[in-house]
DNA sequence: AACACAATAT
DNA sequence: CATATTGTGT
């Protein structure tokens, strides 16, 4: 860089890709420093920017942006996020030998998933449970494009129910925690910002208002890990044992969960299987196990109070979609694509792949858990937007407004179902889906 | 190894 | 609170 000093030493080749004056917004123009401007071949404007210059420039920039934004709205040009498809390698059961294949197979391509896998030590018994892997990259906004999310629709085959598709697509939220391994740009792009906890941003926010970031990024400080790492990772293996961020069971995620359980039949619904069916990247067996535990409790409760005062019993739960309750596994995957929608109770159809979204901690999701077993018909309300995962941000804010105070407490709530898994029995279903949280009560 | 669960921890 | 982790027992 020494060369910088002298203009004469400019290396044209290097300048090829640099932005030119035309590429910059007025605002940038006035903010750019002379040195930089020179380096970028931007006509250096003599007078240093004054406050008013900046103001003026920002104003015009804003206008420009607004224009762009409005036009962009219509375009489906958002980046597509990857829709993950099968997480299990092939349909094969890795059970016997492969063991963890799952984790590994998943991967890649999809997005930044890969990262380290879990550092599990099998040594002694359970006592030593080491913290597992850090969240894997989850998706990366950028190169995401490869998989057409859009595929959406079609996905694999058809999803027959047209009507069924519901919107909603947001994915699951994962709180973001700084820790990603090297490159995952993933977080950043989406707004979730890397280290930061999105903090209070609403879901939607991410995309739109980037401005309000006040996250407290806690990069360095990072207490917690503290000594922990010291011991392990003997060789400075990069793999830091980071903990994965806590999973937030958003309605969408929960829905997938419920669908999976429904398909399997409560009897066969065990964590591992559910996890596989859900096909959500990054989801761990324990996440599912934990949720399942809760879900069962919920079901139990519901059963008990079956007659219940809707009103009262638990104001918490709202609708009741799937009472897989005693519904052993009727239809495995054989999905006949019939219409299923029967009484609210029947099985949910499958759902598409999920797209995990990273989010800040506990903030929005009115988690809804609730299948309903109960009497009053299932409430099926949902918004029928067709969302693709990516819109979620917007979608949320726009479509799903969040009334200032809904104190929701809804535990399990389910919304809609979606298409059927076309996949053959062995193969994992791929699809996309979207659903929407119903806001009720 | 996987589960189910209860008890705790965060 | 909602999740995660742990401890046990199957």
CSV table of C-alpha atoms (C1' of nucleotides) in Angstrom, one decimal:
chain,number,residue,atom,x,y,z
A,1,UNK,CA,0.0,0.0,0.0
A,2,UNK,CA,2.8,2.2,0.1
A,3,UNK,CA,2.1,2.9,-3.4
A,4,UNK,CA,-0.8,4.8,-2.4
A,5,UNK,CA,1.2,7.8,-1.8
A,6,UNK,CA,1.8,8.4,-5.3
A,7,UNK,CA,-0.9,8.7,-7.8
A,8,UNK,CA,1.4,7.8,-10.5
A,9,UNK,CA,1.7,4.4,-9.2
A,10,UNK,CA,-1.8,3.7,-9.7
A,11,UNK,CA,-2.5,0.2,-10.9
A,12,UNK,CA,-5.2,0.4,-13.4
A,13,UNK,CA,-6.1,-3.1,-13.2
A,14,UNK,CA,-6.9,-2.8,-9.6
A,15,UNK,CA,-9.2,0.0,-10.3
A,16,UNK,CA,-11.3,-1.9,-12.7
A,17,UNK,CA,-13.8,-3.1,-10.2
A,18,UNK,CA,-13.8,-0.2,-8.1
A,19,UNK,CA,-16.9,2.0,-7.9
A,20,UNK,CA,-16.9,5.0,-9.9
A,21,UNK,CA,-18.5,8.2,-9.1
A,22,UNK,CA,-21.6,7.0,-10.8
A,23,UNK,CA,-21.9,4.1,-8.5
A,24,UNK,CA,-22.1,6.1,-5.5
A,25,UNK,CA,-25.0,7.8,-4.1
A,26,UNK,CA,-24.8,11.5,-3.6
A,27,UNK,CA,-24.5,10.9,0.0
A,28,UNK,CA,-21.5,8.9,-0.4
A,29,UNK,CA,-20.1,11.4,-2.6
A,30,UNK,CA,-20.0,14.0,0.0
A,31,UNK,CA,-18.8,11.8,2.6
A,32,UNK,CA,-16.0,10.2,0.8
A,33,UNK,CA,-12.7,11.5,1.7
A,34,UNK,CA,-10.4,13.0,-0.7
A,35,UNK,CA,-7.9,10.4,-0.4
A,36,UNK,CA,-10.4,7.7,-1.0
A,37,UNK,CA,-11.9,9.5,-3.8
A,38,UNK,CA,-8.6,9.7,-5.5
A,39,UNK,CA,-8.1,6.1,-5.0
A,40,UNK,CA,-11.4,5.4,-6.5
A,41,UNK,CA,-11.0,7.6,-9.4
A,42,UNK,CA,-13.7,9.7,-8.3
A,43,UNK,CA,-13.5,13.3,-9.1
A,44,UNK,CA,-12.4,14.8,-6.0
A,45,UNK,CA,-14.4,17.6,-5.1
A,46,UNK,CA,-12.6,20.2,-3.6
A,47,UNK,CA,-14.6,21.5,-0.9
A,48,UNK,CA,-15.0,19.3,2.0
A,49,UNK,CA,-18.5,18.5,2.7
A,50,UNK,CA,-20.3,20.8,4.9
A,51,UNK,CA,-23.2,19.9,7.1
A,52,UNK,CA,-25.6,21.1,4.6
A,53,UNK,CA,-24.0,19.2,1.9
A,54,UNK,CA,-24.4,16.1,3.8
A,55,UNK,CA,-28.0,16.9,4.6
A,56,UNK,CA,-28.8,17.6,1.0
A,57,UNK,CA,-27.0,14.5,-0.1
A,58,UNK,CA,-28.7,12.3,2.4
A,59,UNK,CA,-32.0,13.6,1.4
A,60,UNK,CA,-31.5,12.8,-2.2
A,61,UNK,CA,-30.1,9.5,-1.3
A,62,UNK,CA,-33.1,8.8,0.6
A,63,UNK,CA,-35.3,9.6,-2.2
A,64,UNK,CA,-33.4,7.4,-4.5
A,65,UNK,CA,-33.6,4.6,-2.1
A,66,UNK,CA,-37.2,5.0,-1.7
A,67,UNK,CA,-37.8,4.8,-5.3
A,68,UNK,CA,-35.7,1.8,-5.6
A,69,UNK,CA,-37.4,0.2,-2.8
A,70,UNK,CA,-40.8,0.7,-4.1
A,71,UNK,CA,-40.0,-0.7,-7.3
A,72,UNK,CA,-38.2,-3.5,-5.8
A,73,UNK,CA,-41.1,-4.5,-3.9
A,74,UNK,CA,-42.8,-6.0,-6.8
A,75,UNK,CA,-39.9,-7.8,-8.0
A,76,UNK,CA,-39.3,-11.1,-6.7
A,77,UNK,CA,-35.8,-10.4,-6.7
A,78,UNK,CA,-35.1,-11.1,-3.3
A,79,UNK,CA,-32.5,-13.5,-2.8
A,80,UNK,CA,-33.7,-16.8,-2.4
A,81,UNK,CA,-32.9,-18.5,0.5
A,82,UNK,CA,-32.1,-22.0,0.4
A,83,UNK,CA,-34.7,-24.3,1.1
A,84,UNK,CA,-33.3,-27.2,2.5
A,85,UNK,CA,-34.3,-30.4,1.4
A,86,UNK,CA,-33.6,-33.6,2.8
A,87,UNK,CA,-31.5,-33.5,5.7
A,88,UNK,CA,-31.1,-37.1,5.9
A,89,UNK,CA,-28.8,-38.3,3.5
A,90,UNK,CA,-30.7,-40.6,1.5
A,91,UNK,CA,-33.4,-42.2,2.8
A,92,UNK,CA,-31.3,-44.6,4.3
A,93,UNK,CA,-31.3,-45.1,7.8
A,94,UNK,CA,-28.1,-44.4,9.2
A,95,UNK,CA,-28.9,-46.1,12.2
A,96,UNK,CA,-26.6,-48.9,12.4
A,97,UNK,CA,-23.4,-47.9,11.3
A,98,UNK,CA,-23.6,-44.5,10.3
A,99,UNK,CA,-24.6,-43.0,13.4
A,100,UNK,CA,-24.2,-39.4,13.0
A,101,UNK,CA,-24.4,-39.3,9.5
A,102,UNK,CA,-27.1,-37.1,9.8
A,103,UNK,CA,-25.3,-34.3,10.9
A,104,UNK,CA,-22.8,-34.6,8.4
A,105,UNK,CA,-24.8,-35.3,5.5
A,106,UNK,CA,-26.8,-32.4,6.0
A,107,UNK,CA,-25.0,-30.0,5.0
A,108,UNK,CA,-23.5,-28.1,2.9
A,109,UNK,CA,-24.3,-26.6,0.0
A,110,UNK,CA,-27.1,-25.5,1.7
A,111,UNK,CA,-25.7,-22.9,3.3
A,112,UNK,CA,-23.4,-22.4,5.6
A,113,UNK,CA,-24.4,-25.2,7.3
A,114,UNK,CA,-21.5,-27.0,7.8
A,115,UNK,CA,-19.5,-26.0,10.4
A,116,UNK,CA,-18.2,-28.0,12.9
A,117,UNK,CA,-20.0,-30.8,13.9
A,118,UNK,CA,-20.6,-31.7,17.2
A,119,UNK,CA,-17.8,-32.5,19.4
A,120,UNK,CA,-19.2,-35.2,21.2
A,121,UNK,CA,-17.2,-37.2,23.3
A,122,UNK,CA,-18.2,-40.5,24.0
A,123,UNK,CA,-16.0,-41.2,26.7
A,124,UNK,CA,-17.6,-41.9,29.8
A,125,UNK,CA,-21.1,-41.9,30.4
A,126,UNK,CA,-23.4,-39.3,30.3
A,127,UNK,CA,-21.9,-37.3,32.8
A,128,UNK,CA,-19.7,-35.6,30.4
A,129,UNK,CA,-22.0,-34.2,28.1
A,130,UNK,CA,-20.0,-31.7,26.4
A,131,UNK,CA,-21.7,-28.9,24.9
A,132,UNK,CA,-22.5,-29.6,21.5
A,133,UNK,CA,-21.9,-27.9,18.4
A,134,UNK,CA,-22.5,-24.5,17.7
A,135,UNK,CA,-25.2,-23.7,15.5
A,136,UNK,CA,-24.2,-24.4,12.2
A,137,UNK,CA,-24.2,-21.8,9.7
A,138,UNK,CA,-27.7,-22.0,9.0
A,139,UNK,CA,-28.4,-20.3,5.9
A,140,UNK,CA,-26.5,-17.8,4.3
A,141,UNK,CA,-28.2,-15.1,2.8
A,142,UNK,CA,-25.9,-14.5,0.1
A,143,UNK,CA,-25.1,-17.4,-1.9
A,144,UNK,CA,-28.3,-18.7,-0.9
A,145,UNK,CA,-29.6,-18.3,-4.2
A,146,UNK,CA,-28.7,-21.5,-5.5
A,147,UNK,CA,-31.6,-23.4,-4.5
A,148,UNK,CA,-34.5,-21.9,-5.7
A,149,UNK,CA,-36.5,-21.4,-3.1
A,150,UNK,CA,-39.0,-21.1,-5.2
A,151,UNK,CA,-39.1,-24.2,-6.1
A,152,UNK,CA,-41.3,-23.7,-4.0
A,153,UNK,CA,-43.9,-24.8,-5.2
A,154,UNK,CA,-43.4,-27.4,-6.9
A,155,UNK,CA,-41.1,-28.9,-5.0
A,156,UNK,CA,-41.3,-32.1,-5.3
A,157,UNK,CA,-44.2,-33.1,-6.8
A,158,UNK,CA,-46.9,-31.8,-6.3
A,159,UNK,CA,-48.5,-30.5,-3.7
A,160,UNK,CA,-51.7,-30.9,-4.2
A,161,UNK,CA,-53.6,-28.9,-2.2
A,162,UNK,CA,-53.6,-25.9,-3.7
A,163,UNK,CA,-55.7,-24.3,-1.3
A,164,UNK,CA,-53.7,-25.5,1.5
A,165,UNK,CA,-50.7,-23.6,1.0
A,166,UNK,CA,-50.7,-21.1,3.5
A,167,UNK,CA,-48.6,-18.4,3.8
A,168,UNK,CA,-46.4,-17.6,6.3
A,169,UNK,CA,-43.3,-18.5,5.6
A,170,UNK,CA,-41.1,-17.4,8.0
A,171,UNK,CA,-38.9,-19.7,9.2
A,172,UNK,CA,-37.8,-20.6,12.4
A,173,UNK,CA,-36.0,-18.3,14.4
A,174,UNK,CA,-32.8,-19.0,16.0
A,175,UNK,CA,-31.4,-16.5,18.2
A,176,UNK,CA,-28.3,-15.4,16.8
A,177,UNK,CA,-25.3,-15.7,18.8
A,178,UNK,CA,-22.2,-14.6,17.7
A,179,UNK,CA,-20.4,-17.4,17.3
A,180,UNK,CA,-20.2,-18.6,13.9
A,181,UNK,CA,-17.1,-20.1,12.6
A,182,UNK,CA,-15.3,-18.4,10.1
A,183,UNK,CA,-17.0,-17.5,7.2
A,184,UNK,CA,-20.5,-17.7,7.8
A,185,UNK,CA,-21.7,-14.6,6.5
A,186,UNK,CA,-24.9,-15.9,7.0
A,187,UNK,CA,-26.0,-13.9,9.8
A,188,UNK,CA,-24.9,-10.8,8.7
A,189,UNK,CA,-26.7,-10.6,5.6
A,190,UNK,CA,-29.9,-11.1,6.8
A,191,UNK,CA,-30.1,-8.7,9.1
A,192,UNK,CA,-29.8,-10.7,11.9
A,193,UNK,CA,-26.5,-9.5,12.2
A,194,UNK,CA,-24.0,-11.4,13.5
A,195,UNK,CA,-23.1,-11.1,16.8
A,196,UNK,CA,-25.8,-9.1,17.8
A,197,UNK,CA,-28.8,-10.2,19.2
A,198,UNK,CA,-31.3,-8.9,17.2
A,199,UNK,CA,-32.5,-7.8,20.2
A,200,UNK,CA,-35.6,-6.3,20.0
A,201,UNK,CA,-36.1,-6.2,16.4
A,202,UNK,CA,-39.2,-7.6,15.3
A,203,UNK,CA,-39.0,-10.2,12.9
A,204,UNK,CA,-39.7,-8.1,10.1
A,205,UNK,CA,-37.4,-5.6,11.1
A,206,UNK,CA,-34.6,-7.3,10.0
A,207,UNK,CA,-35.0,-6.6,6.5
A,208,UNK,CA,-36.4,-3.3,6.7
A,209,UNK,CA,-35.2,-1.2,9.3
A,210,UNK,CA,-31.7,-1.9,9.6
A,211,UNK,CA,-31.3,1.4,11.1
A,212,UNK,CA,-32.4,0.8,14.5
A,213,UNK,CA,-29.6,-1.3,15.5
A,214,UNK,CA,-28.6,-0.8,18.7
A,215,UNK,CA,-27.6,-4.1,19.4
A,216,UNK,CA,-25.2,-4.5,21.8
A,217,UNK,CA,-22.8,-6.5,20.2
A,218,UNK,CA,-21.0,-8.4,22.6
A,219,UNK,CA,-18.2,-9.6,20.7
A,220,UNK,CA,-15.2,-9.6,22.7
A,221,UNK,CA,-16.4,-9.6,26.1
A,222,UNK,CA,-17.9,-12.7,25.9
A,223,UNK,CA,-17.8,-13.8,29.2
A,224,UNK,CA,-19.4,-17.0,29.3
A,225,UNK,CA,-17.2,-19.1,27.5
A,226,UNK,CA,-14.5,-18.3,29.7
A,227,UNK,CA,-12.6,-21.0,30.9
A,228,UNK,CA,-14.6,-23.4,29.2
A,229,UNK,CA,-12.7,-23.6,26.2
A,230,UNK,CA,-9.5,-23.7,27.8
A,231,UNK,CA,-9.5,-27.2,28.4
A,232,UNK,CA,-10.7,-28.6,25.3
A,233,UNK,CA,-9.7,-28.2,21.9
A,234,UNK,CA,-6.3,-29.2,22.7
A,235,UNK,CA,-4.9,-28.5,19.5
A,236,UNK,CA,-6.0,-25.2,18.7
A,237,UNK,CA,-8.5,-26.7,16.6
A,238,UNK,CA,-10.6,-24.0,15.4
A,239,UNK,CA,-13.6,-25.7,16.4
A,240,UNK,CA,-14.6,-23.8,19.3
A,241,UNK,CA,-17.2,-25.4,21.1
A,242,UNK,CA,-19.8,-22.9,20.8
A,243,UNK,CA,-23.1,-23.5,22.0
A,244,UNK,CA,-25.8,-23.4,19.6
A,245,UNK,CA,-28.2,-20.7,20.0
A,246,UNK,CA,-31.3,-21.5,21.6
A,247,UNK,CA,-34.0,-22.5,19.3
A,248,UNK,CA,-37.1,-20.6,19.2
A,249,UNK,CA,-40.1,-22.6,18.4
A,250,UNK,CA,-41.9,-20.3,16.2
A,251,UNK,CA,-45.3,-21.2,15.0
A,252,UNK,CA,-44.0,-22.3,11.8
A,253,UNK,CA,-41.5,-24.5,13.3
A,254,UNK,CA,-44.0,-25.8,15.6
A,255,UNK,CA,-46.3,-26.5,12.9
A,256,UNK,CA,-43.8,-28.6,11.2
A,257,UNK,CA,-43.3,-30.3,14.3
A,258,UNK,CA,-46.9,-31.0,14.7
A,259,UNK,CA,-47.2,-32.1,11.2
A,260,UNK,CA,-44.4,-34.5,11.7
A,261,UNK,CA,-45.9,-35.9,14.8
A,262,UNK,CA,-49.2,-36.2,13.1
A,263,UNK,CA,-47.7,-38.1,10.3
A,264,UNK,CA,-45.9,-40.4,12.4
A,265,UNK,CA,-48.7,-40.9,14.8
A,266,UNK,CA,-48.0,-40.1,18.2
A,267,UNK,CA,-47.0,-43.6,18.8
A,268,UNK,CA,-44.2,-43.5,16.5
A,269,UNK,CA,-43.2,-40.1,17.0
A,270,UNK,CA,-39.9,-40.1,18.6
A,271,UNK,CA,-37.5,-37.4,18.6
A,272,UNK,CA,-35.2,-38.7,16.0
A,273,UNK,CA,-37.8,-39.5,13.6
A,274,UNK,CA,-39.6,-36.3,14.1
A,275,UNK,CA,-36.5,-34.5,13.6
A,276,UNK,CA,-35.9,-36.2,10.4
A,277,UNK,CA,-39.3,-35.6,9.1
A,278,UNK,CA,-39.2,-32.0,10.0
A,279,UNK,CA,-36.3,-31.7,7.9
A,280,UNK,CA,-35.2,-28.5,9.4
A,281,UNK,CA,-31.6,-27.7,9.2
A,282,UNK,CA,-29.8,-27.3,12.4
A,283,UNK,CA,-32.5,-28.8,14.5
A,284,UNK,CA,-31.2,-31.3,16.9
A,285,UNK,CA,-32.7,-34.3,18.3
A,286,UNK,CA,-32.7,-32.8,21.7
A,287,UNK,CA,-34.4,-29.8,20.5
A,288,UNK,CA,-37.1,-32.0,19.3
A,289,UNK,CA,-37.1,-34.2,22.3
A,290,UNK,CA,-37.5,-31.3,24.5
A,291,UNK,CA,-40.3,-29.9,22.5
A,292,UNK,CA,-41.9,-33.2,22.3
A,293,UNK,CA,-41.8,-33.5,26.0
A,294,UNK,CA,-43.6,-30.3,26.3
A,295,UNK,CA,-46.0,-31.1,23.6
A,296,UNK,CA,-47.0,-34.3,25.2
A,297,UNK,CA,-47.6,-32.6,28.4
A,298,UNK,CA,-49.7,-30.2,26.7
A,299,UNK,CA,-51.7,-32.9,25.1
A,300,UNK,CA,-52.1,-34.6,28.3
A,301,UNK,CA,-53.4,-31.6,29.9
A,302,UNK,CA,-55.8,-31.0,27.1
A,303,UNK,CA,-57.1,-34.4,27.3
A,304,UNK,CA,-57.8,-34.1,30.8
A,305,UNK,CA,-59.7,-31.1,30.5
A,306,UNK,CA,-61.2,-32.0,27.4
A,307,UNK,CA,-64.5,-30.6,28.0
A,308,UNK,CA,-63.2,-27.6,29.2
A,309,UNK,CA,-64.2,-24.3,29.1
A,310,UNK,CA,-62.7,-23.2,26.3
A,311,UNK,CA,-62.6,-20.0,27.7
A,312,UNK,CA,-61.2,-20.8,30.7
A,313,UNK,CA,-59.2,-23.7,30.6
A,314,UNK,CA,-56.3,-22.3,29.3
A,315,UNK,CA,-56.7,-19.2,27.8
A,316,UNK,CA,-53.4,-20.0,26.5
A,317,UNK,CA,-53.9,-22.3,23.8
A,318,UNK,CA,-55.7,-21.4,20.9
A,319,UNK,CA,-56.6,-23.6,18.2
A,320,UNK,CA,-56.4,-27.2,17.9
A,321,UNK,CA,-55.3,-28.8,14.9
A,322,UNK,CA,-53.8,-31.9,15.4
A,323,UNK,CA,-54.7,-34.2,18.0
A,324,UNK,CA,-52.6,-36.8,17.0
A,325,UNK,CA,-53.5,-37.7,20.2
A,326,UNK,CA,-54.4,-41.1,19.9
A,327,UNK,CA,-53.9,-41.3,16.4
A,328,UNK,CA,-51.4,-43.9,15.7
A,329,UNK,CA,-49.8,-43.7,12.5
A,330,UNK,CA,-52.3,-44.1,10.0
A,331,UNK,CA,-50.9,-42.8,7.0
A,332,UNK,CA,-47.3,-43.0,6.8
A,333,UNK,CA,-46.0,-41.3,4.0
A,334,UNK,CA,-47.9,-43.0,1.6
A,335,UNK,CA,-49.4,-40.0,0.8
A,336,UNK,CA,-52.1,-40.4,-1.2
A,337,UNK,CA,-52.7,-37.2,-2.3
A,338,UNK,CA,-56.2,-37.0,-1.5
A,339,UNK,CA,-57.4,-34.2,0.1
A,340,UNK,CA,-57.1,-34.5,3.6
A,341,UNK,CA,-58.4,-31.8,5.3
A,342,UNK,CA,-60.9,-33.5,7.1
A,343,UNK,CA,-62.3,-32.5,10.2
A,344,UNK,CA,-59.8,-30.7,11.8
A,345,UNK,CA,-58.4,-33.5,13.3
A,346,UNK,CA,-56.9,-35.5,10.8
A,347,UNK,CA,-53.5,-35.6,9.9
A,348,UNK,CA,-51.7,-32.8,8.7
A,349,UNK,CA,-50.1,-33.1,5.6
A,350,UNK,CA,-46.7,-32.6,5.2
A,351,UNK,CA,-44.8,-29.7,5.2
A,352,UNK,CA,-42.1,-28.3,3.3
A,353,UNK,CA,-38.7,-27.8,4.2
A,354,UNK,CA,-38.1,-25.4,6.6
A,355,UNK,CA,-36.0,-22.5,6.6
A,356,UNK,CA,-34.5,-21.5,9.7
A,357,UNK,CA,-34.3,-18.0,10.4
A,358,UNK,CA,-32.2,-16.5,12.9
A,359,UNK,CA,-33.6,-14.3,15.3
A,360,UNK,CA,-33.1,-12.6,18.3
A,361,UNK,CA,-33.9,-14.1,21.5
A,362,UNK,CA,-37.2,-14.6,22.7
A,363,UNK,CA,-39.0,-11.9,21.3
A,364,UNK,CA,-41.7,-12.5,19.2
A,365,UNK,CA,-42.9,-15.6,18.5
A,366,UNK,CA,-45.9,-16.1,20.2
A,367,UNK,CA,-45.3,-19.6,20.3
A,368,UNK,CA,-48.2,-21.5,19.8
A,369,UNK,CA,-48.5,-24.9,20.7
A,370,UNK,CA,-51.7,-26.2,20.4
A,371,UNK,CA,-53.2,-28.8,18.9
A,372,UNK,CA,-56.4,-28.9,19.6
A,373,UNK,CA,-58.2,-31.6,20.8
A,374,UNK,CA,-60.9,-29.9,22.0
A,375,UNK,CA,-64.3,-29.6,21.1
A,376,UNK,CA,-64.9,-26.5,19.5
A,377,UNK,CA,-63.8,-26.9,16.1
A,378,UNK,CA,-60.4,-26.3,15.2
A,379,UNK,CA,-59.8,-23.0,14.4
A,380,UNK,CA,-58.4,-22.8,11.2
A,381,UNK,CA,-57.5,-19.4,10.4
A,382,UNK,CA,-54.6,-18.4,8.7
A,383,UNK,CA,-53.6,-16.0,6.3
A,384,UNK,CA,-53.1,-17.3,3.1
A,385,UNK,CA,-50.3,-15.6,1.7
A,386,UNK,CA,-47.9,-17.3,-0.2
A,387,UNK,CA,-44.8,-16.5,1.3
A,388,UNK,CA,-41.5,-17.6,0.5
A,389,UNK,CA,-39.2,-17.8,3.1
A,390,UNK,CA,-37.6,-14.8,2.2
A,391,UNK,CA,-40.2,-12.4,2.6
A,392,UNK,CA,-40.7,-13.2,5.9
A,393,UNK,CA,-39.3,-10.2,7.2
A,394,UNK,CA,-41.5,-8.1,5.3
A,395,UNK,CA,-44.3,-10.4,5.5
A,396,UNK,CA,-44.3,-10.3,9.0
A,397,UNK,CA,-44.4,-6.8,9.5
A,398,UNK,CA,-46.8,-6.2,6.9
A,399,UNK,CA,-49.1,-9.0,7.0
A,400,UNK,CA,-49.0,-9.9,10.4
A,401,UNK,CA,-49.1,-6.9,12.3
A,402,UNK,CA,-48.6,-7.3,15.7
A,403,UNK,CA,-50.9,-5.6,17.8
A,404,UNK,CA,-49.2,-4.0,20.4
A,405,UNK,CA,-50.2,-6.1,23.1
A,406,UNK,CA,-51.4,-9.3,22.6
A,407,UNK,CA,-50.4,-11.1,25.4
A,408,UNK,CA,-50.3,-14.2,23.9
A,409,UNK,CA,-49.7,-17.0,25.6
A,410,UNK,CA,-50.7,-19.6,23.4
A,411,UNK,CA,-49.0,-22.6,23.7
A,412,UNK,CA,-49.6,-24.8,21.0
A,413,UNK,CA,-51.4,-23.5,18.1
A,414,UNK,CA,-51.4,-24.8,14.8
A,415,UNK,CA,-52.3,-23.3,11.6
A,416,UNK,CA,-52.4,-24.9,8.5
A,417,UNK,CA,-51.3,-27.8,6.6
A,418,UNK,CA,-49.7,-28.0,3.4
A,419,UNK,CA,-49.0,-30.4,0.8
A,420,UNK,CA,-48.2,-33.9,0.9
A,421,UNK,CA,-44.9,-35.4,0.7
A,422,UNK,CA,-44.4,-36.7,-2.5
A,423,UNK,CA,-41.4,-38.3,-1.8
A,424,UNK,CA,-41.4,-41.9,-1.9
A,425,UNK,CA,-41.2,-43.5,1.3
A,426,UNK,CA,-37.6,-43.5,1.6
A,427,UNK,CA,-36.9,-40.2,0.5
A,428,UNK,CA,-37.4,-37.3,2.6
A,429,UNK,CA,-39.8,-34.8,1.6
A,430,UNK,CA,-38.9,-31.7,0.1
A,431,UNK,CA,-41.1,-28.8,0.0
A,432,UNK,CA,-41.6,-25.5,0.9
A,433,UNK,CA,-44.1,-24.2,2.9
A,434,UNK,CA,-45.2,-21.5,4.5
A,435,UNK,CA,-47.4,-20.9,7.2
A,436,UNK,CA,-48.6,-18.3,9.2
A,437,UNK,CA,-49.2,-17.8,12.7
A,438,UNK,CA,-52.6,-17.0,13.5
A,439,UNK,CA,-53.0,-14.4,15.8
A,440,UNK,CA,-55.9,-14.9,17.8
A,441,UNK,CA,-57.3,-13.8,20.9
B,1,DA,C1',-28.0,-45.6,21.2
B,2,DA,C1',-32.6,-43.7,21.8
B,3,DC,C1',-36.3,-42.7,24.7
B,4,DA,C1',-39.2,-40.8,28.3
B,5,DC,C1',-39.4,-37.9,32.1
B,6,DA,C1',-38.6,-35.2,36.0
B,7,DA,C1',-35.7,-31.9,37.8
B,8,DT,C1',-32.9,-28.2,37.1
B,9,DA,C1',-30.5,-24.6,34.8
B,10,DT,C1',-30.4,-20.5,31.9
C,1,DC,C1',-41.5,-17.9,30.4
C,2,DA,C1',-39.5,-21.1,27.0
C,3,DT,C1',-35.8,-23.9,26.2
C,4,DA,C1',-31.7,-26.5,27.4
C,5,DT,C1',-29.4,-29.8,30.1
C,6,DT,C1',-28.9,-33.4,33.2
C,7,DG,C1',-29.9,-37.5,35.7
C,8,DT,C1',-32.1,-41.9,35.7
C,9,DG,C1',-34.4,-45.6,34.4
C,10,DT,C1',-35.9,-48.4,30.4
